[in-house]
């Protein structure tokens, strides 16, 4: 099993550009989520999903969109990138539909917005 | 907003010593988890402890939970250079089972 796979690992964008961070898991997990990690801030939840067709906002959702058309994939879209979105993004999944169990993390996507 | 806060922010020890880091939280929890993050990598789950449990062990790791003090501690015994990493606590509380992470403790173990 590959676990949670994130692509790309690194990306540089200019202000105003859009892009999609991809996340796929092969563990048949219902729960998937996106976090951003900034120095001194820990991990902050952006969006999460408890199953295909169901998404909800986390602590810092502004500027990001998500969709969940399949159990395996949970892409994160930046519609118009801003320098404040420079961060490391982590996708995580859990066998627990509520997210209460162990989270499995991807290796992260490092995004720089100029 | 952070629910759990780790202490200390940074810890530097010699190989073979024990490392203790703490997590304090504000509101009653459903469970508390500890994760490790090596530099440039994703987080890896270490231990989950439920609100009705007081202590759990996993190899060289020992986690305690004191709900009266709203705190948990992670003890790594006989530390190794490979234990060098950041350690995060994550709590779930109230009606939400979505984990909320603290800012982490950076542990450096010198060979």
PDB file of C-alpha atoms in Angstrom:
ATOM      1  CA  UNK A   1       0.000   0.000   0.000  1.00  0.00           C
ATOM      2  CA  UNK A   2       1.223   3.486  -0.834  1.00  0.00           C
ATOM      3  CA  UNK A   3      -0.769   5.100   1.994  1.00  0.00           C
ATOM      4  CA  UNK A   4      -1.415   8.814   1.426  1.00  0.00           C
ATOM      5  CA  UNK A   5       0.196  10.281  -1.676  1.00  0.00           C
ATOM      6  CA  UNK A   6       0.516  14.015  -2.262  1.00  0.00           C
ATOM      7  CA  UNK A   7       1.592  15.761  -5.441  1.00  0.00           C
ATOM      8  CA  UNK A   8       3.419  17.943  -6.209  1.00  0.00           C
ATOM      9  CA  UNK A   9       6.066  17.945  -3.464  1.00  0.00           C
ATOM     10  CA  UNK A  10       7.210  21.461  -4.360  1.00  0.00           C
ATOM     11  CA  UNK A  11       5.501  24.276  -6.252  1.00  0.00           C
ATOM     12  CA  UNK A  12       6.230  27.945  -6.871  1.00  0.00           C
ATOM     13  CA  UNK A  13       3.358  30.183  -7.917  1.00  0.00           C
ATOM     14  CA  UNK A  14       2.946  33.832  -8.729  1.00  0.00           C
ATOM     15  CA  UNK A  15       0.301  35.876  -6.933  1.00  0.00           C
ATOM     16  CA  UNK A  16      -3.061  35.372  -8.585  1.00  0.00           C
ATOM     17  CA  UNK A  17      -2.296  32.015 -10.184  1.00  0.00           C
ATOM     18  CA  UNK A  18      -4.426  28.987  -9.418  1.00  0.00           C
ATOM     19  CA  UNK A  19      -3.402  25.426  -8.819  1.00  0.00           C
ATOM     20  CA  UNK A  20      -4.562  22.124  -7.354  1.00  0.00           C
ATOM     21  CA  UNK A  21      -2.757  20.058  -4.762  1.00  0.00           C
ATOM     22  CA  UNK A  22      -3.548  16.399  -5.244  1.00  0.00           C
ATOM     23  CA  UNK A  23      -4.125  13.871  -2.468  1.00  0.00           C
ATOM     24  CA  UNK A  24      -4.898  10.187  -2.913  1.00  0.00           C
ATOM     25  CA  UNK A  25      -5.151   7.343  -0.412  1.00  0.00           C
ATOM     26  CA  UNK A  26      -5.433   3.623  -1.054  1.00  0.00           C
ATOM     27  CA  UNK A  27      -6.620   2.548   2.405  1.00  0.00           C
ATOM     28  CA  UNK A  28     -10.355   2.980   1.734  1.00  0.00           C
ATOM     29  CA  UNK A  29     -10.536   5.650   4.432  1.00  0.00           C
ATOM     30  CA  UNK A  30     -13.757   7.628   4.675  1.00  0.00           C
ATOM     31  CA  UNK A  31     -12.207  10.606   6.457  1.00  0.00           C
ATOM     32  CA  UNK A  32      -9.751  12.895   4.666  1.00  0.00           C
ATOM     33  CA  UNK A  33      -8.462  16.332   5.554  1.00  0.00           C
ATOM     34  CA  UNK A  34      -6.082  19.101   4.592  1.00  0.00           C
ATOM     35  CA  UNK A  35      -3.824  20.965   7.026  1.00  0.00           C
ATOM     36  CA  UNK A  36      -1.356  23.762   6.543  1.00  0.00           C
ATOM     37  CA  UNK A  37       1.775  24.014   8.648  1.00  0.00           C
ATOM     38  CA  UNK A  38       3.494  27.331   9.249  1.00  0.00           C
ATOM     39  CA  UNK A  39       6.515  28.015  11.484  1.00  0.00           C
ATOM     40  CA  UNK A  40       5.454  28.422  15.104  1.00  0.00           C
ATOM     41  CA  UNK A  41       1.785  27.779  14.266  1.00  0.00           C
ATOM     42  CA  UNK A  42       1.506  24.021  14.328  1.00  0.00           C
ATOM     43  CA  UNK A  43      -1.021  22.440  11.982  1.00  0.00           C
ATOM     44  CA  UNK A  44      -4.235  24.206  11.143  1.00  0.00           C
ATOM     45  CA  UNK A  45      -7.193  22.451   9.540  1.00  0.00           C
ATOM     46  CA  UNK A  46      -8.307  23.855   6.171  1.00  0.00           C
ATOM     47  CA  UNK A  47     -11.066  21.503   4.993  1.00  0.00           C
ATOM     48  CA  UNK A  48     -12.143  17.979   5.719  1.00  0.00           C
ATOM     49  CA  UNK A  49     -14.442  15.289   4.336  1.00  0.00           C
ATOM     50  CA  UNK A  50     -16.208  12.385   6.018  1.00  0.00           C
ATOM     51  CA  UNK A  51     -17.032  10.612   2.771  1.00  0.00           C
ATOM     52  CA  UNK A  52     -17.532  10.985  -0.954  1.00  0.00           C
ATOM     53  CA  UNK A  53     -19.736  13.965  -1.721  1.00  0.00           C
ATOM     54  CA  UNK A  54     -19.370  15.463   1.774  1.00  0.00           C
ATOM     55  CA  UNK A  55     -16.973  18.303   2.640  1.00  0.00           C
ATOM     56  CA  UNK A  56     -16.803  20.862   5.421  1.00  0.00           C
ATOM     57  CA  UNK A  57     -14.686  23.814   6.469  1.00  0.00           C
ATOM     58  CA  UNK A  58     -11.989  23.752   9.068  1.00  0.00           C
ATOM     59  CA  UNK A  59     -10.267  26.563  10.935  1.00  0.00           C
ATOM     60  CA  UNK A  60      -8.696  28.372   7.940  1.00  0.00           C
ATOM     61  CA  UNK A  61     -10.800  27.667   4.797  1.00  0.00           C
ATOM     62  CA  UNK A  62     -10.641  31.069   3.068  1.00  0.00           C
ATOM     63  CA  UNK A  63      -8.951  30.974  -0.323  1.00  0.00           C
ATOM     64  CA  UNK A  64      -9.242  27.201  -0.679  1.00  0.00           C
ATOM     65  CA  UNK A  65     -11.786  24.881  -2.282  1.00  0.00           C
ATOM     66  CA  UNK A  66     -12.166  21.138  -2.027  1.00  0.00           C
ATOM     67  CA  UNK A  67     -14.310  18.409  -3.536  1.00  0.00           C
ATOM     68  CA  UNK A  68     -14.657  14.705  -2.843  1.00  0.00           C
ATOM     69  CA  UNK A  69     -16.008  12.846  -5.846  1.00  0.00           C
ATOM     70  CA  UNK A  70     -14.402   9.517  -4.889  1.00  0.00           C
ATOM     71  CA  UNK A  71     -13.321   7.860  -1.637  1.00  0.00           C
ATOM     72  CA  UNK A  72      -9.693   7.839  -2.794  1.00  0.00           C
ATOM     73  CA  UNK A  73      -9.123  11.463  -3.860  1.00  0.00           C
ATOM     74  CA  UNK A  74      -9.382  14.784  -2.053  1.00  0.00           C
ATOM     75  CA  UNK A  75      -7.858  17.641  -4.076  1.00  0.00           C
ATOM     76  CA  UNK A  76      -7.248  21.100  -2.618  1.00  0.00           C
ATOM     77  CA  UNK A  77      -7.666  24.046  -4.992  1.00  0.00           C
ATOM     78  CA  UNK A  78      -6.153  27.489  -4.601  1.00  0.00           C
ATOM     79  CA  UNK A  79      -8.277  29.782  -6.736  1.00  0.00           C
ATOM     80  CA  UNK A  80      -6.092  32.904  -6.686  1.00  0.00           C
ATOM     81  CA  UNK A  81      -2.852  32.351  -4.813  1.00  0.00           C
ATOM     82  CA  UNK A  82      -1.634  34.933  -2.296  1.00  0.00           C
ATOM     83  CA  UNK A  83       1.746  35.206  -0.518  1.00  0.00           C
ATOM     84  CA  UNK A  84      -0.065  34.404   2.754  1.00  0.00           C
ATOM     85  CA  UNK A  85      -0.716  30.924   1.340  1.00  0.00           C
ATOM     86  CA  UNK A  86       2.998  30.148   1.286  1.00  0.00           C
ATOM     87  CA  UNK A  87       3.114  27.099   3.532  1.00  0.00           C
ATOM     88  CA  UNK A  88       3.569  23.360   3.745  1.00  0.00           C
ATOM     89  CA  UNK A  89       0.333  21.502   3.093  1.00  0.00           C
ATOM     90  CA  UNK A  90      -0.452  18.081   4.491  1.00  0.00           C
ATOM     91  CA  UNK A  91      -3.218  15.709   3.542  1.00  0.00           C
ATOM     92  CA  UNK A  92      -4.327  13.187   6.152  1.00  0.00           C
ATOM     93  CA  UNK A  93      -6.829  10.345   6.231  1.00  0.00           C
ATOM     94  CA  UNK A  94      -8.364   8.148   8.913  1.00  0.00           C
ATOM     95  CA  UNK A  95     -10.256   4.861   9.063  1.00  0.00           C
ATOM     96  CA  UNK A  96     -12.567   6.562  11.544  1.00  0.00           C
ATOM     97  CA  UNK A  97     -15.334   8.351   9.660  1.00  0.00           C
ATOM     98  CA  UNK A  98     -15.414  11.027  12.338  1.00  0.00           C
ATOM     99  CA  UNK A  99     -11.653  11.583  12.220  1.00  0.00           C
ATOM    100  CA  UNK A 100     -11.270  10.537  15.850  1.00  0.00           C
ATOM    101  CA  UNK A 101      -8.816   7.751  15.168  1.00  0.00           C
ATOM    102  CA  UNK A 102      -5.221   7.684  14.042  1.00  0.00           C
ATOM    103  CA  UNK A 103      -4.444  10.048  11.167  1.00  0.00           C
ATOM    104  CA  UNK A 104      -2.237   8.897   8.296  1.00  0.00           C
ATOM    105  CA  UNK A 105      -0.321  11.779   6.728  1.00  0.00           C
ATOM    106  CA  UNK A 106       1.177  12.344   3.332  1.00  0.00           C
ATOM    107  CA  UNK A 107       4.720  13.676   2.969  1.00  0.00           C
ATOM    108  CA  UNK A 108       3.562  17.231   2.339  1.00  0.00           C
ATOM    109  CA  UNK A 109       3.479  19.752  -0.491  1.00  0.00           C
ATOM    110  CA  UNK A 110       5.673  22.810  -0.051  1.00  0.00           C
ATOM    111  CA  UNK A 111       4.117  25.849  -1.759  1.00  0.00           C
ATOM    112  CA  UNK A 112       5.748  29.221  -2.284  1.00  0.00           C
ATOM    113  CA  UNK A 113       3.699  32.131  -3.594  1.00  0.00           C
ATOM    114  CA  UNK A 114       5.726  35.052  -4.918  1.00  0.00           C
TER     115      UNK A 114
ATOM    116  CA  UNK B   1      -7.154  27.742  17.303  1.00  0.00           C
ATOM    117  CA  UNK B   2      -4.820  25.475  19.239  1.00  0.00           C
ATOM    118  CA  UNK B   3      -6.407  23.364  21.939  1.00  0.00           C
ATOM    119  CA  UNK B   4      -3.245  21.608  23.083  1.00  0.00           C
ATOM    120  CA  UNK B   5      -0.029  23.419  23.856  1.00  0.00           C
ATOM    121  CA  UNK B   6       3.246  21.522  24.132  1.00  0.00           C
ATOM    122  CA  UNK B   7       5.961  22.372  26.613  1.00  0.00           C
ATOM    123  CA  UNK B   8       8.853  22.895  26.289  1.00  0.00           C
ATOM    124  CA  UNK B   9       9.037  24.366  22.788  1.00  0.00           C
ATOM    125  CA  UNK B  10      12.528  22.921  22.414  1.00  0.00           C
ATOM    126  CA  UNK B  11      14.452  20.193  24.223  1.00  0.00           C
ATOM    127  CA  UNK B  12      18.086  19.178  23.767  1.00  0.00           C
ATOM    128  CA  UNK B  13      19.460  16.043  25.447  1.00  0.00           C
ATOM    129  CA  UNK B  14      22.211  13.459  25.145  1.00  0.00           C
ATOM    130  CA  UNK B  15      21.688   9.986  23.744  1.00  0.00           C
ATOM    131  CA  UNK B  16      20.632   7.581  26.486  1.00  0.00           C
ATOM    132  CA  UNK B  17      18.816  10.216  28.527  1.00  0.00           C
ATOM    133  CA  UNK B  18      15.052  10.304  28.946  1.00  0.00           C
ATOM    134  CA  UNK B  19      13.005  12.991  27.207  1.00  0.00           C
ATOM    135  CA  UNK B  20       9.766  14.298  28.671  1.00  0.00           C
ATOM    136  CA  UNK B  21       7.419  16.678  26.925  1.00  0.00           C
ATOM    137  CA  UNK B  22       4.060  17.904  28.069  1.00  0.00           C
ATOM    138  CA  UNK B  23       0.780  18.904  26.505  1.00  0.00           C
ATOM    139  CA  UNK B  24      -1.792  21.073  28.259  1.00  0.00           C
ATOM    140  CA  UNK B  25      -5.276  21.698  26.956  1.00  0.00           C
ATOM    141  CA  UNK B  26      -8.174  23.942  27.839  1.00  0.00           C
ATOM    142  CA  UNK B  27     -11.421  21.999  27.513  1.00  0.00           C
ATOM    143  CA  UNK B  28     -12.418  18.415  28.282  1.00  0.00           C
ATOM    144  CA  UNK B  29     -11.242  15.959  25.666  1.00  0.00           C
ATOM    145  CA  UNK B  30     -12.490  12.770  24.044  1.00  0.00           C
ATOM    146  CA  UNK B  31      -9.008  11.547  23.293  1.00  0.00           C
ATOM    147  CA  UNK B  32      -5.443  12.792  22.934  1.00  0.00           C
ATOM    148  CA  UNK B  33      -2.876  11.644  20.402  1.00  0.00           C
ATOM    149  CA  UNK B  34       0.865  12.120  20.036  1.00  0.00           C
ATOM    150  CA  UNK B  35       2.585  12.390  16.672  1.00  0.00           C
ATOM    151  CA  UNK B  36       6.200  12.619  15.554  1.00  0.00           C
ATOM    152  CA  UNK B  37       7.464  14.629  12.586  1.00  0.00           C
ATOM    153  CA  UNK B  38      10.947  14.189  11.223  1.00  0.00           C
ATOM    154  CA  UNK B  39      12.396  17.167   9.390  1.00  0.00           C
ATOM    155  CA  UNK B  40      10.802  17.607   5.971  1.00  0.00           C
ATOM    156  CA  UNK B  41       8.434  14.665   6.419  1.00  0.00           C
ATOM    157  CA  UNK B  42       4.806  14.049   7.278  1.00  0.00           C
ATOM    158  CA  UNK B  43       3.514  13.338  10.770  1.00  0.00           C
ATOM    159  CA  UNK B  44       3.517   9.797  12.095  1.00  0.00           C
ATOM    160  CA  UNK B  45       1.082   8.609  14.755  1.00  0.00           C
ATOM    161  CA  UNK B  46       2.644   7.384  18.007  1.00  0.00           C
ATOM    162  CA  UNK B  47      -0.054   6.784  20.620  1.00  0.00           C
ATOM    163  CA  UNK B  48      -3.743   7.521  21.224  1.00  0.00           C
ATOM    164  CA  UNK B  49      -5.012   7.746  24.792  1.00  0.00           C
ATOM    165  CA  UNK B  50      -8.695   8.026  25.601  1.00  0.00           C
ATOM    166  CA  UNK B  51     -10.134  10.313  28.273  1.00  0.00           C
ATOM    167  CA  UNK B  52     -10.888   7.367  30.561  1.00  0.00           C
ATOM    168  CA  UNK B  53      -7.330   6.026  30.373  1.00  0.00           C
ATOM    169  CA  UNK B  54      -4.440   7.201  32.540  1.00  0.00           C
ATOM    170  CA  UNK B  55      -1.364   5.610  31.002  1.00  0.00           C
ATOM    171  CA  UNK B  56      -0.307   3.806  27.836  1.00  0.00           C
ATOM    172  CA  UNK B  57       2.954   2.300  26.698  1.00  0.00           C
ATOM    173  CA  UNK B  58       4.412   1.564  23.307  1.00  0.00           C
ATOM    174  CA  UNK B  59       8.005   0.343  23.223  1.00  0.00           C
ATOM    175  CA  UNK B  60      10.165   3.141  24.691  1.00  0.00           C
ATOM    176  CA  UNK B  61       7.207   5.526  24.772  1.00  0.00           C
ATOM    177  CA  UNK B  62       5.055   6.158  27.816  1.00  0.00           C
ATOM    178  CA  UNK B  63       2.074   8.506  27.718  1.00  0.00           C
ATOM    179  CA  UNK B  64       0.163   9.655  30.768  1.00  0.00           C
ATOM    180  CA  UNK B  65      -3.060  11.617  30.942  1.00  0.00           C
ATOM    181  CA  UNK B  66      -4.266  13.660  33.902  1.00  0.00           C
ATOM    182  CA  UNK B  67      -7.743  14.944  33.106  1.00  0.00           C
ATOM    183  CA  UNK B  68      -7.977  16.825  36.414  1.00  0.00           C
ATOM    184  CA  UNK B  69      -4.972  18.931  35.385  1.00  0.00           C
ATOM    185  CA  UNK B  70      -5.918  18.870  31.697  1.00  0.00           C
ATOM    186  CA  UNK B  71      -2.474  17.677  30.740  1.00  0.00           C
ATOM    187  CA  UNK B  72      -0.611  14.794  29.172  1.00  0.00           C
ATOM    188  CA  UNK B  73       3.031  13.867  29.064  1.00  0.00           C
ATOM    189  CA  UNK B  74       5.091  11.876  26.583  1.00  0.00           C
ATOM    190  CA  UNK B  75       8.172  10.150  27.953  1.00  0.00           C
ATOM    191  CA  UNK B  76      10.794   8.704  25.630  1.00  0.00           C
ATOM    192  CA  UNK B  77      13.164   6.476  27.566  1.00  0.00           C
ATOM    193  CA  UNK B  78      16.791   5.818  26.603  1.00  0.00           C
ATOM    194  CA  UNK B  79      16.624   8.293  23.747  1.00  0.00           C
ATOM    195  CA  UNK B  80      18.494   7.772  20.498  1.00  0.00           C
ATOM    196  CA  UNK B  81      19.746  10.206  17.872  1.00  0.00           C
ATOM    197  CA  UNK B  82      16.992   8.857  15.611  1.00  0.00           C
ATOM    198  CA  UNK B  83      14.398  10.259  18.056  1.00  0.00           C
ATOM    199  CA  UNK B  84      15.380  13.765  16.924  1.00  0.00           C
ATOM    200  CA  UNK B  85      12.109  15.201  15.602  1.00  0.00           C
ATOM    201  CA  UNK B  86       9.209  17.465  16.455  1.00  0.00           C
ATOM    202  CA  UNK B  87       6.476  15.995  18.623  1.00  0.00           C
ATOM    203  CA  UNK B  88       2.875  17.152  18.514  1.00  0.00           C
ATOM    204  CA  UNK B  89      -0.141  16.465  20.639  1.00  0.00           C
ATOM    205  CA  UNK B  90      -3.596  16.479  19.068  1.00  0.00           C
ATOM    206  CA  UNK B  91      -6.859  16.562  20.972  1.00  0.00           C
ATOM    207  CA  UNK B  92     -10.483  15.930  20.110  1.00  0.00           C
ATOM    208  CA  UNK B  93     -13.107  17.465  22.328  1.00  0.00           C
ATOM    209  CA  UNK B  94     -16.789  18.134  22.708  1.00  0.00           C
ATOM    210  CA  UNK B  95     -19.025  17.052  19.871  1.00  0.00           C
ATOM    211  CA  UNK B  96     -16.214  17.324  17.335  1.00  0.00           C
ATOM    212  CA  UNK B  97     -13.924  14.388  16.729  1.00  0.00           C
ATOM    213  CA  UNK B  98     -11.651  16.405  14.455  1.00  0.00           C
ATOM    214  CA  UNK B  99      -8.123  16.477  15.954  1.00  0.00           C
ATOM    215  CA  UNK B 100      -6.686  19.891  16.831  1.00  0.00           C
ATOM    216  CA  UNK B 101      -2.887  20.117  16.944  1.00  0.00           C
ATOM    217  CA  UNK B 102      -0.552  22.054  19.201  1.00  0.00           C
ATOM    218  CA  UNK B 103       2.563  23.891  18.047  1.00  0.00           C
ATOM    219  CA  UNK B 104       4.906  21.044  18.917  1.00  0.00           C
ATOM    220  CA  UNK B 105       8.087  20.337  20.859  1.00  0.00           C
ATOM    221  CA  UNK B 106      11.355  20.185  18.931  1.00  0.00           C
ATOM    222  CA  UNK B 107      13.562  17.431  20.369  1.00  0.00           C
ATOM    223  CA  UNK B 108      17.253  17.154  19.545  1.00  0.00           C
ATOM    224  CA  UNK B 109      19.124  14.079  20.764  1.00  0.00           C
ATOM    225  CA  UNK B 110      22.897  14.440  20.552  1.00  0.00           C
ATOM    226  CA  UNK B 111      24.905  11.281  19.793  1.00  0.00           C
TER     227      UNK B 111
END
